[in-house]
PDB file of C-alpha atoms in Angstrom:
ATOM      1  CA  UNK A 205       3.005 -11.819  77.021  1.00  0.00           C
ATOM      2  CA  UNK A 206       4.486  -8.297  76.478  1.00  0.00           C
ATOM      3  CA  UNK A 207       7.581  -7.891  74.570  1.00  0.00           C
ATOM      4  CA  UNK A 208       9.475  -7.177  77.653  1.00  0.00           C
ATOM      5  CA  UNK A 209       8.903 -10.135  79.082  1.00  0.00           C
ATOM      6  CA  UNK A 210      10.084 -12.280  76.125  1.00  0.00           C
ATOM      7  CA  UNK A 211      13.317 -10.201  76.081  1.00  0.00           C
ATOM      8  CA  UNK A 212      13.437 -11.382  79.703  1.00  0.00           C
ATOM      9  CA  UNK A 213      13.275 -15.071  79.016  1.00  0.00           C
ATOM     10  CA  UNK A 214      15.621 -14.450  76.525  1.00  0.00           C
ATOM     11  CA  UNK A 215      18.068 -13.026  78.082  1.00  0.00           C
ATOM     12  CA  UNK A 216      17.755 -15.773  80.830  1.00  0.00           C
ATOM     13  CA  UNK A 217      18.055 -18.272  78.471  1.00  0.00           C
ATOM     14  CA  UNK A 218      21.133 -16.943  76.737  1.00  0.00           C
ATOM     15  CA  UNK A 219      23.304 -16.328  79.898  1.00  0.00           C
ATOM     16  CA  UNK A 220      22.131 -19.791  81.194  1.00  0.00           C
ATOM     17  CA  UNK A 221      23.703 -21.565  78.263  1.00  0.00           C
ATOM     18  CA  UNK A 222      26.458 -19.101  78.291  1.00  0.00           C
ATOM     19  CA  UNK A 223      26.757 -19.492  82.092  1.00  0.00           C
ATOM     20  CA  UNK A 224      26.694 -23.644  81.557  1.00  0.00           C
ATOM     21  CA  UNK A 225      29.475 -22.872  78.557  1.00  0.00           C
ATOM     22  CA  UNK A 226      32.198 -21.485  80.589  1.00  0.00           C
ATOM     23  CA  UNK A 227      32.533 -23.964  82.666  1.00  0.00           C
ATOM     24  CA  UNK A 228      32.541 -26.692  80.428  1.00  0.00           C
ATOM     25  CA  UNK A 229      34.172 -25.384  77.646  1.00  0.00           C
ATOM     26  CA  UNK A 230      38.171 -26.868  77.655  1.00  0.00           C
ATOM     27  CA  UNK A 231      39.648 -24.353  75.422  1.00  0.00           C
ATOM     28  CA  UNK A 232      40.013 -20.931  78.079  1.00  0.00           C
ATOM     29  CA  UNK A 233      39.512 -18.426  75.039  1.00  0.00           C
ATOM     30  CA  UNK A 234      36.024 -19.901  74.081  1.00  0.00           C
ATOM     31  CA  UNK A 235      35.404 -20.037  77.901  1.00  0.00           C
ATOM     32  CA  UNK A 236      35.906 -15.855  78.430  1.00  0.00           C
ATOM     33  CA  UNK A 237      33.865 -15.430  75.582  1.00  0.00           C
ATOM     34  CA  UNK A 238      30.901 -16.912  76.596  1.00  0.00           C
ATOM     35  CA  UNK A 239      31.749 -15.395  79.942  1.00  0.00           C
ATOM     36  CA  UNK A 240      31.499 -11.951  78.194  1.00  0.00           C
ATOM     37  CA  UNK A 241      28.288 -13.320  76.815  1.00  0.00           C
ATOM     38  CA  UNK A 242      26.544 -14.200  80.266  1.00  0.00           C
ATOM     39  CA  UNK A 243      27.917 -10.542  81.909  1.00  0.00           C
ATOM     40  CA  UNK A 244      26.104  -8.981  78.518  1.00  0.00           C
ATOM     41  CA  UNK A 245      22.837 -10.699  79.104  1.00  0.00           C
ATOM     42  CA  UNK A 246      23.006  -9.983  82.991  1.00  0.00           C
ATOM     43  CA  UNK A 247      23.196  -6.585  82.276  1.00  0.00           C
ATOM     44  CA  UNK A 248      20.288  -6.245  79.770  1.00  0.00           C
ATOM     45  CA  UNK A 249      18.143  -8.192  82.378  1.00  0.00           C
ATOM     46  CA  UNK A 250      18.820  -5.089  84.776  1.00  0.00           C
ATOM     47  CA  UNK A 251      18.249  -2.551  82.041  1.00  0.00           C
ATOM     48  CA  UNK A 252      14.977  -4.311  81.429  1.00  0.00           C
ATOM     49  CA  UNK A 253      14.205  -3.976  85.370  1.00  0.00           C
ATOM     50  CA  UNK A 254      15.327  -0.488  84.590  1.00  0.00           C
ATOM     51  CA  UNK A 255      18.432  -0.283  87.152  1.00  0.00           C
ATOM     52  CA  UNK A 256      20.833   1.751  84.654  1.00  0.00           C
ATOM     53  CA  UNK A 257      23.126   1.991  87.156  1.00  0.00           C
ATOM     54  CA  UNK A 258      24.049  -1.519  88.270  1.00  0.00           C
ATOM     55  CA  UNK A 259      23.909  -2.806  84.177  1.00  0.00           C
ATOM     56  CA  UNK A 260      26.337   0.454  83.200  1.00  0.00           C
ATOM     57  CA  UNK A 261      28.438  -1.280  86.541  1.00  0.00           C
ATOM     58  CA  UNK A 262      28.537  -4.656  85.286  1.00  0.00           C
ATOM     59  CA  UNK A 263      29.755  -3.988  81.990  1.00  0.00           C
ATOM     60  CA  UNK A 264      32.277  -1.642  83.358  1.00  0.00           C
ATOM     61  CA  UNK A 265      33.500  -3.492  85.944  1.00  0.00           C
ATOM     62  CA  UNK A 266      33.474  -7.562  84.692  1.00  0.00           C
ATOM     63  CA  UNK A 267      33.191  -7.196  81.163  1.00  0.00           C
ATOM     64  CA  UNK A 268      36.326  -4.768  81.480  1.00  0.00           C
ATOM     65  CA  UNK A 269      37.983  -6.893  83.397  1.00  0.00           C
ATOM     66  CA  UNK A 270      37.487 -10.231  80.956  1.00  0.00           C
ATOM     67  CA  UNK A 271      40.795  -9.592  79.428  1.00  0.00           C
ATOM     68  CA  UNK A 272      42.707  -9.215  83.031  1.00  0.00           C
ATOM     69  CA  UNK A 273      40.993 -12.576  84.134  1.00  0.00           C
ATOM     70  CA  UNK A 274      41.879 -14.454  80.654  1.00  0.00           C
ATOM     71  CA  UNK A 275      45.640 -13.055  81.159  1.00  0.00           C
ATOM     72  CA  UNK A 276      45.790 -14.572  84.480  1.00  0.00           C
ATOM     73  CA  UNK A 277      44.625 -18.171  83.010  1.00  0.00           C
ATOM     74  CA  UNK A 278      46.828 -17.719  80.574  1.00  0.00           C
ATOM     75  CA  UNK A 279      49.786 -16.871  83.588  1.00  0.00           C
ATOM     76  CA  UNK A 280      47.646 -19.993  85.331  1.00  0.00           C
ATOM     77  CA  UNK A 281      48.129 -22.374  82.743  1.00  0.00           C
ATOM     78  CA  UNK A 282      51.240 -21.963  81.253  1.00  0.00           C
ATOM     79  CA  UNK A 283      50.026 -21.326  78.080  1.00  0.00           C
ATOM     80  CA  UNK A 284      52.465 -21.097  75.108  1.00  0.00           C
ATOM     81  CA  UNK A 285      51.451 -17.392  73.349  1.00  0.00           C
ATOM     82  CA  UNK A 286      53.028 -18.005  70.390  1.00  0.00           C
ATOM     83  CA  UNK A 287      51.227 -21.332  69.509  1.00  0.00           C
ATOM     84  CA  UNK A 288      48.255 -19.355  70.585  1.00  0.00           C
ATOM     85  CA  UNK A 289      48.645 -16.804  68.284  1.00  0.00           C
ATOM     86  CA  UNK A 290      48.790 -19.122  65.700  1.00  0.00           C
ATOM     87  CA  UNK A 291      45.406 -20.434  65.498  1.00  0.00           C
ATOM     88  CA  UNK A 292      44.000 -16.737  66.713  1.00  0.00           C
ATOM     89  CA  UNK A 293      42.145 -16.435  63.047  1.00  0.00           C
ATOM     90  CA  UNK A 294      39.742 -20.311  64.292  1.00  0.00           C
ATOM     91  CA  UNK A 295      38.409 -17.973  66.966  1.00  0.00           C
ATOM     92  CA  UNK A 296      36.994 -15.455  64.856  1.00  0.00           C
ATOM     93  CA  UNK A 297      33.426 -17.732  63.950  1.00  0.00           C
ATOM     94  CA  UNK A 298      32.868 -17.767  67.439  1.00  0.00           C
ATOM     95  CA  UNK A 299      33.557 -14.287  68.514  1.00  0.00           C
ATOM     96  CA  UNK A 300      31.047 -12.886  65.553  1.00  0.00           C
ATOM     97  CA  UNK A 301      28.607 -14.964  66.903  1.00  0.00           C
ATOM     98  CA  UNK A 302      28.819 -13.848  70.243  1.00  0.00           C
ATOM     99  CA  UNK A 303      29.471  -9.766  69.440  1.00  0.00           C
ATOM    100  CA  UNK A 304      26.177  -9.713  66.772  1.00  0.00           C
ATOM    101  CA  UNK A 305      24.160 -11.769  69.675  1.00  0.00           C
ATOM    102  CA  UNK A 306      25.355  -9.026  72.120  1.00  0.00           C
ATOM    103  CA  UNK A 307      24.645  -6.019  69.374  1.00  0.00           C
ATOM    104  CA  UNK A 308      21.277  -7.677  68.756  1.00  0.00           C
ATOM    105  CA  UNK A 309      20.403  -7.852  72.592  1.00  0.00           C
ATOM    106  CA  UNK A 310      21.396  -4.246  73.210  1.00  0.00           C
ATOM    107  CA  UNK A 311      19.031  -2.899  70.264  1.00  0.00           C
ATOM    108  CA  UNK A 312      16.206  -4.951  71.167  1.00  0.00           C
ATOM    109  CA  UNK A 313      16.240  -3.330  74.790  1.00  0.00           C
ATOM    110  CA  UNK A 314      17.042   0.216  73.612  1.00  0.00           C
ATOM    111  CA  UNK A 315      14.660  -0.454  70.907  1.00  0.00           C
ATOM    112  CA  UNK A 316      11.323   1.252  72.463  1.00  0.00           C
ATOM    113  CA  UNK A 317      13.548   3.613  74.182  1.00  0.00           C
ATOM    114  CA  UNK A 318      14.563   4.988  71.228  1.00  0.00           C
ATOM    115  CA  UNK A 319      11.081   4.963  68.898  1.00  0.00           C
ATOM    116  CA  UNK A 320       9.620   6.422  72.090  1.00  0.00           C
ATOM    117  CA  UNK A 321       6.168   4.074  72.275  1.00  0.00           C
ATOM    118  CA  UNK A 322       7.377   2.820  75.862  1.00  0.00           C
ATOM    119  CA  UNK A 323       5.644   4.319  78.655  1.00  0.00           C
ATOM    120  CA  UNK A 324       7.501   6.580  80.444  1.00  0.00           C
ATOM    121  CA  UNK A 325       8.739   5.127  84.134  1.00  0.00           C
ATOM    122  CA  UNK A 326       7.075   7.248  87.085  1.00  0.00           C
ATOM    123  CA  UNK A 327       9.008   9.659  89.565  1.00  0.00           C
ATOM    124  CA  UNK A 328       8.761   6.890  91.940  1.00  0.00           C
ATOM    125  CA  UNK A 329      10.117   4.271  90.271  1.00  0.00           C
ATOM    126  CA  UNK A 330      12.596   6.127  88.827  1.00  0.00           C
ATOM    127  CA  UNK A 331      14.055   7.278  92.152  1.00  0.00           C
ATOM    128  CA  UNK A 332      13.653   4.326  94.427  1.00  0.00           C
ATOM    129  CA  UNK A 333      15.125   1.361  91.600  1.00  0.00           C
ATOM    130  CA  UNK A 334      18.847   1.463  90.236  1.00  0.00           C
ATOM    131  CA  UNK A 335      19.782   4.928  91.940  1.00  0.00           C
ATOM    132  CA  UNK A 336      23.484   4.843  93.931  1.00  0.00           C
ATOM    133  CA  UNK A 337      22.051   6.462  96.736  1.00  0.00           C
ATOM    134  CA  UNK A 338      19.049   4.021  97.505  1.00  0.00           C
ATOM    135  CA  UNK A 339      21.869   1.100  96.967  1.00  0.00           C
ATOM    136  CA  UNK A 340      24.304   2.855  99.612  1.00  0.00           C
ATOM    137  CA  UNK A 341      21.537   2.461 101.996  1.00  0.00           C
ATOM    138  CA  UNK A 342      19.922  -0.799 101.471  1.00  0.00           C
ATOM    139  CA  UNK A 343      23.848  -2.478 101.644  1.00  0.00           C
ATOM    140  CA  UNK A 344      24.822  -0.478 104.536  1.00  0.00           C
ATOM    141  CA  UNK A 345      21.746  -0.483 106.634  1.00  0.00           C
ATOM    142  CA  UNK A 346      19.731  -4.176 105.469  1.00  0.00           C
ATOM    143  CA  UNK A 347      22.460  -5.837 104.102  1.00  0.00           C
ATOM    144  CA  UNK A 348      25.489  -4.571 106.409  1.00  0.00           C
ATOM    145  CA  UNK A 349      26.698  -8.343 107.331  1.00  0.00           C
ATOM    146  CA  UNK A 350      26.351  -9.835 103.974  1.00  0.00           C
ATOM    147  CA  UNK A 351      28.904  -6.936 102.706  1.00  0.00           C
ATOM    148  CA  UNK A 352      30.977  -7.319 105.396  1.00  0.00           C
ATOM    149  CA  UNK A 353      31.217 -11.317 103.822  1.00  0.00           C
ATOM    150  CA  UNK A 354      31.438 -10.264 100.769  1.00  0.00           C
ATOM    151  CA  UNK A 355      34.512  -7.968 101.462  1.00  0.00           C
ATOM    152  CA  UNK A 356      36.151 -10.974 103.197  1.00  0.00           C
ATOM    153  CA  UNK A 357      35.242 -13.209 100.689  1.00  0.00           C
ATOM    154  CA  UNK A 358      36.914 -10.763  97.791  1.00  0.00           C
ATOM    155  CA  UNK A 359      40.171 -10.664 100.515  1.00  0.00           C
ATOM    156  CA  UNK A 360      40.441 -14.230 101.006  1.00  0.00           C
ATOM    157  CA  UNK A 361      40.405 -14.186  97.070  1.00  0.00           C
ATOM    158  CA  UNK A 362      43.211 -11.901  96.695  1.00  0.00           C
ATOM    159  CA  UNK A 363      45.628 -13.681  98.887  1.00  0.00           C
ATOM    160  CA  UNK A 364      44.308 -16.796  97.471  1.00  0.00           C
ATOM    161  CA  UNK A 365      45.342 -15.809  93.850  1.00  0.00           C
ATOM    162  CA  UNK A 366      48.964 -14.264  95.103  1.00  0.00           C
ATOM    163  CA  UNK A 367      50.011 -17.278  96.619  1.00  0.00           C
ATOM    164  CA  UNK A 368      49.018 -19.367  93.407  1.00  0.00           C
ATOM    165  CA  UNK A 369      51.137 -17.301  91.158  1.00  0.00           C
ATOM    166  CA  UNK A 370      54.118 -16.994  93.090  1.00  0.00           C
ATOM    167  CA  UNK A 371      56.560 -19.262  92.029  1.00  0.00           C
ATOM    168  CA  UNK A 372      59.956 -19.816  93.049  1.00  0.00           C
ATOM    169  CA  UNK A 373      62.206 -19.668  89.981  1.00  0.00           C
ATOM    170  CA  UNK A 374      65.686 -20.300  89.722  1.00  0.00           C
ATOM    171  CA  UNK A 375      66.816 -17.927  87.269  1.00  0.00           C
ATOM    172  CA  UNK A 376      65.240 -15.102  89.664  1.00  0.00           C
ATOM    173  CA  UNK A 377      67.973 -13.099  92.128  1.00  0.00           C
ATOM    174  CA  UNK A 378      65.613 -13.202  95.247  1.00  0.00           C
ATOM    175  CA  UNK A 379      66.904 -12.819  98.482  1.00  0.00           C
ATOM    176  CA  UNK A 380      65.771 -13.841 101.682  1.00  0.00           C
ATOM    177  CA  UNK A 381      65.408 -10.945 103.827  1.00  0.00           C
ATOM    178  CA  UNK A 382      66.032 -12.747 107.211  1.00  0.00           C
ATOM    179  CA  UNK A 383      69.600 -14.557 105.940  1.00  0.00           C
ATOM    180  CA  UNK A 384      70.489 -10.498 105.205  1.00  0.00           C
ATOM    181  CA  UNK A 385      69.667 -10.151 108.367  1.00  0.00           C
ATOM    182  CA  UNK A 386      71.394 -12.777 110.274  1.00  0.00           C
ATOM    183  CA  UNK A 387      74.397 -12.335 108.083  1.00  0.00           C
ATOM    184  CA  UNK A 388      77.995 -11.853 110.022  1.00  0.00           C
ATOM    185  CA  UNK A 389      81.278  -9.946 109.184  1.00  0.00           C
ATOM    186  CA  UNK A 390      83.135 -12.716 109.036  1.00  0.00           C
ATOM    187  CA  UNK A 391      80.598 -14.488 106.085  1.00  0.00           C
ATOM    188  CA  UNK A 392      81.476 -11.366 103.462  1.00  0.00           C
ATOM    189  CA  UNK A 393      84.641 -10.907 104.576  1.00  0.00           C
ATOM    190  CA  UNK A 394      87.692 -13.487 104.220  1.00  0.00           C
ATOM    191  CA  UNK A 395      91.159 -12.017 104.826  1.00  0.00           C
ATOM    192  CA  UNK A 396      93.376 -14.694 102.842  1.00  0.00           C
ATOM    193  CA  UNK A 397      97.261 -14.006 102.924  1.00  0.00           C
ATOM    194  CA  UNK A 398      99.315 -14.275  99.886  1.00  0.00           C
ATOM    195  CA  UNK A 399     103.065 -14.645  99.774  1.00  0.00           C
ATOM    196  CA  UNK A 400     105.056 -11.571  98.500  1.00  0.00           C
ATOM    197  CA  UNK A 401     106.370 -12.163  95.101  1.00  0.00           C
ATOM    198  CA  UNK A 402     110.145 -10.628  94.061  1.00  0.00           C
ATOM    199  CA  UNK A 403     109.659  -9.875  90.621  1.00  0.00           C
ATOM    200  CA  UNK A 404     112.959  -8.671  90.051  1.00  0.00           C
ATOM    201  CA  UNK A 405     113.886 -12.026  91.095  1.00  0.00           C
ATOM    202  CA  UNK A 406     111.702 -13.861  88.879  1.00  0.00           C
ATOM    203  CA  UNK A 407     112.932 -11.286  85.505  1.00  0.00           C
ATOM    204  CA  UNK A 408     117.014 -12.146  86.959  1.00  0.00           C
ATOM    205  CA  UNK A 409     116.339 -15.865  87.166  1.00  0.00           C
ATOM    206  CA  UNK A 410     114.539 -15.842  83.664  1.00  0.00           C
ATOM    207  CA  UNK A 411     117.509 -13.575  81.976  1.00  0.00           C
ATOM    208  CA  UNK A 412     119.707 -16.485  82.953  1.00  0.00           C
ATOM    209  CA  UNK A 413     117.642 -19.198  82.054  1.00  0.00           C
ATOM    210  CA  UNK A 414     118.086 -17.180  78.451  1.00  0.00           C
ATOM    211  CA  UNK A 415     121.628 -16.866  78.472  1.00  0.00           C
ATOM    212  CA  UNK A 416     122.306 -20.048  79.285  1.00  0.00           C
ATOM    213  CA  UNK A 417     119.790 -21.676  76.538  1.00  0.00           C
ATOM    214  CA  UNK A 418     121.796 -19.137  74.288  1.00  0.00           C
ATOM    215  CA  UNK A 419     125.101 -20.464  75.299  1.00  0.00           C
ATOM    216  CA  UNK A 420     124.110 -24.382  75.238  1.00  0.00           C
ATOM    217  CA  UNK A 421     123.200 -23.541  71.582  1.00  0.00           C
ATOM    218  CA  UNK A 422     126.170 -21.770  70.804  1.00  0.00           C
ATOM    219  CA  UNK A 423     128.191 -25.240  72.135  1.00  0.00           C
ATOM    220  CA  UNK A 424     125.875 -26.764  69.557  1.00  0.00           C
ATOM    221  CA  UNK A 425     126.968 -24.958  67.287  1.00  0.00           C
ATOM    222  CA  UNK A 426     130.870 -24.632  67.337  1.00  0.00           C
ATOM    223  CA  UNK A 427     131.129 -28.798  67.768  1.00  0.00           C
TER     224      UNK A 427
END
């Protein structure tokens, strides 16, 4: 057994349990880790079937999206931040773990590369395994229909996700479009008629009220 084929059942191994982790584990931060684990592993499995390409593509793509998919649990789940925050420092065991497995992992595959005692991979191989251009064809010639899926699958996904996070809130100022719509003149406007008020009146009628309090007092007074 050649060393690249232990690195292969390691690997396996690894993003099995990892795999088997994130799915079982009940605390969501410990469950994207170990999904950043498994995505790590999956890509040195391709770099070890030498298809640079789609392992430089799957860290890109999932591992750089681990953070997007932990925000939307968190959005999910109605996790309180704060209180999460709090106990941030109990994660950091785990995570060493996990980033010296991944640094470990990485250097054992790029470890012939770099001393140079691996044999060198033919034109052939080279050309036909990994390369965007041989991928473009296989998925749009072979595997047309199973893309198409795919696509729909991802689409379904989308709207799926959209119409689990919208939530109707009550401190929100949403408006339904189609009661805009139907709205009538008379529903903003209401003409209400007020009687005119004399304020001269009102002062002249006061003024006397004054004199005459003045004048009771003054009665008062003299008796």
């Amino acid at each position: 057994m050649d060393f690249t084929t232990v690195l292969f059942y390691v690997f396996s191994a690894v993003m099995v349990v990892a795999g088997l982790r994130v799915i079982t584990a009940r605390n969501p931060v410990h469950a994207a880790l170990f999904l950043v684990l498994a995505f790590f592993n999956a890509a040195g499995i391709w770099m070890l079937l030498k298809a640079e390409f789609l392992a430089i593509v799957l860290v890109l793509v999932y591992v750089g999206a681990v953070m997007v998919l932990f925000l939307f649990v968190v959005m999910m789940l109605d996790i309180n931040v704060d209180r999460l925050r709090e106990g941030m420092w109990g994660y950091l065991p785990l995570a060493s773990i996990i980033g010296a497995l991944i640094v470990l992992e990485m250097a054992a595959v790029l470890w012939r590369g770099f001393l140079g005692t691996g044999a060198a991979p033919t034109e052939a191989t080279v050309g036909h395994i990994g390369g965007t251009k041989e991928l473009g064809k296989l998925i749009y010639t072979q595997y047309i229909y199973g893309f198409e899926i795919a696509g729909l699958i991802l689409l379904v996904a989308i709207i799926a996700a959209v119409a689990l996070t919208l939530r109707k809130r009550k401190d929100t100022k949403a408006i339904d479009p189609g009661v805009a719509v139907r709205v009538k003149r008379n529903d903003r406007l209401k003409i209400v008629k007020v009687q005119a008020v004399n304020q001269k009146a009102i002062d002249d009628a006061a003024i006397a009220a004054a004199a005459a309090a003045a004048a009771q007092s003054d009665n008062k007074e003299a008796q």
